[in-house]
Coordinates of C-alpha atoms in Angstrom, one line a residue:
M340 CA 116.0 142.0 16.0
L341 CA 119.3 143.8 16.5
E342 CA 118.3 146.1 13.5
L343 CA 115.2 147.2 15.3
G344 CA 117.5 148.0 18.5
V345 CA 119.9 150.3 16.5
T346 CA 117.1 152.1 14.8
L347 CA 114.5 152.5 17.4
V348 CA 116.9 153.9 20.2
P349 CA 118.5 156.6 18.4
F350 CA 115.0 157.4 16.7
V351 CA 113.8 158.1 20.4
A352 CA 117.0 159.5 21.6
L353 CA 117.0 162.2 18.9
W354 CA 113.2 163.1 19.5
V355 CA 114.2 163.4 23.4
L356 CA 117.1 165.5 22.4
A357 CA 115.2 167.6 20.0
A358 CA 112.6 168.4 22.8
V359 CA 115.3 169.6 25.2
A360 CA 117.3 171.5 22.4
V361 CA 114.0 173.4 21.3
H362 CA 114.4 175.2 24.9
H363 CA 117.8 176.7 23.6
G364 CA 116.5 177.6 20.3
L365 CA 113.9 176.4 17.8
W366 CA 116.6 175.7 15.1
W367 CA 118.2 173.3 17.5
G368 CA 115.4 171.2 17.9
I369 CA 114.7 171.5 14.2
A370 CA 118.0 170.2 13.4
L371 CA 117.7 167.0 15.5
T372 CA 114.4 166.1 13.7
I373 CA 116.4 166.0 10.3
P374 CA 118.5 162.7 11.2
A375 CA 115.4 161.6 13.3
A376 CA 113.5 161.4 9.9
G377 CA 116.0 159.1 8.5
F378 CA 115.5 156.7 11.5
L379 CA 111.8 156.9 10.8
L380 CA 112.2 156.1 7.4
R381 CA 114.5 153.1 8.5
L382 CA 111.5 152.1 11.0
F383 CA 109.0 151.8 8.0
M384 CA 111.5 149.6 6.1
I385 CA 111.4 147.3 9.1
Q386 CA 107.7 147.5 9.1
H387 CA 107.6 146.9 5.3
D388 CA 109.8 143.8 6.0
C389 CA 107.3 142.8 8.6
G390 CA 104.5 143.2 6.2
H391 CA 106.1 140.8 4.2
G392 CA 106.8 138.2 6.9
S393 CA 110.5 138.2 6.6
F394 CA 111.7 140.2 9.8
F395 CA 111.3 137.5 12.3
A396 CA 111.2 134.0 12.0
R397 CA 107.5 134.0 13.4
R398 CA 104.5 136.0 11.5
R399 CA 103.1 136.9 14.9
A400 CA 106.2 138.5 15.8
D401 CA 106.2 140.3 12.4
D402 CA 102.6 141.4 12.9
W403 CA 102.8 142.7 16.3
T404 CA 106.0 144.3 15.5
G405 CA 104.6 146.1 12.4
R406 CA 101.6 147.4 14.2
L407 CA 103.8 148.9 16.9
I408 CA 106.0 150.6 14.4
G409 CA 102.9 151.8 12.5
V410 CA 102.2 153.8 15.4
L411 CA 105.3 155.7 15.0
T412 CA 105.0 156.0 11.2
F413 CA 101.1 157.1 11.2
T414 CA 100.5 154.0 9.0
P415 CA 97.9 151.4 10.0
Y416 CA 99.9 148.2 9.4
D417 CA 96.8 145.8 8.9
Y418 CA 95.4 147.8 6.2
W419 CA 98.9 148.7 4.8
R420 CA 100.1 145.1 4.6
R421 CA 96.7 144.1 2.7
A422 CA 96.9 146.9 0.1
H423 CA 100.8 145.9 -0.3
A424 CA 99.9 142.3 -1.0
A425 CA 97.6 143.6 -3.5
H426 CA 100.1 145.8 -4.9
H427 CA 102.6 142.9 -5.3
A428 CA 100.1 140.3 -6.9
S429 CA 99.3 142.9 -9.7
A430 CA 102.7 145.0 -9.9
G431 CA 103.7 144.5 -13.7
N432 CA 100.5 143.6 -15.0
L433 CA 99.4 146.5 -17.2
D434 CA 95.7 145.2 -17.5
E435 CA 95.4 145.6 -13.4
R436 CA 97.4 148.9 -12.9
G437 CA 96.7 150.0 -9.2
V438 CA 97.4 152.6 -6.5
G439 CA 101.1 152.7 -6.0
D440 CA 102.1 151.5 -9.4
I441 CA 104.4 153.8 -11.4
T442 CA 102.7 154.9 -14.4
T443 CA 103.6 152.7 -17.4
L444 CA 102.3 152.8 -20.9
T445 CA 102.1 150.4 -23.5
V446 CA 103.3 151.4 -27.1
A447 CA 99.5 151.6 -28.2
E448 CA 98.8 154.0 -25.5
Y449 CA 101.9 156.2 -25.8
R450 CA 101.5 157.0 -29.4
P451 CA 98.4 159.1 -29.5
L452 CA 99.8 161.1 -26.8
S453 CA 100.4 165.0 -27.6
R454 CA 104.1 166.1 -27.5
S455 CA 103.8 167.8 -23.9
R456 CA 102.0 164.4 -22.4
R457 CA 104.9 162.6 -23.8
L458 CA 107.2 164.8 -22.3
A459 CA 105.7 164.6 -18.8
Y460 CA 105.6 160.8 -19.2
Q461 CA 109.4 160.7 -19.7
S462 CA 110.0 163.0 -16.9
P463 CA 111.0 161.8 -13.6

């Protein structure tokens, strides 16, 4: 619960400050959105933990917190939780590659690739 407070309070404070600062110059407001984006990322991490049922002791608290954070992250929590669970169910299974998986090829799939496709596969 402490992690939620030390993330949500600065996030809201930075957006309020950005709204005030923009009246003194657009760049002041924009500058404050950069650290706010970091706190938004942290909120998504908390939402992710809620999706796994690991942030609170009770699933119901995880789900409602995840839903509320989803409003801020523009991520529909219940849909995301189901899709993310499906991702975990098939992660590492090359026969069931899905959305969000890192492209992983078998040797048999890699060998027939052209040189440029091999280079693209090896590039980050």
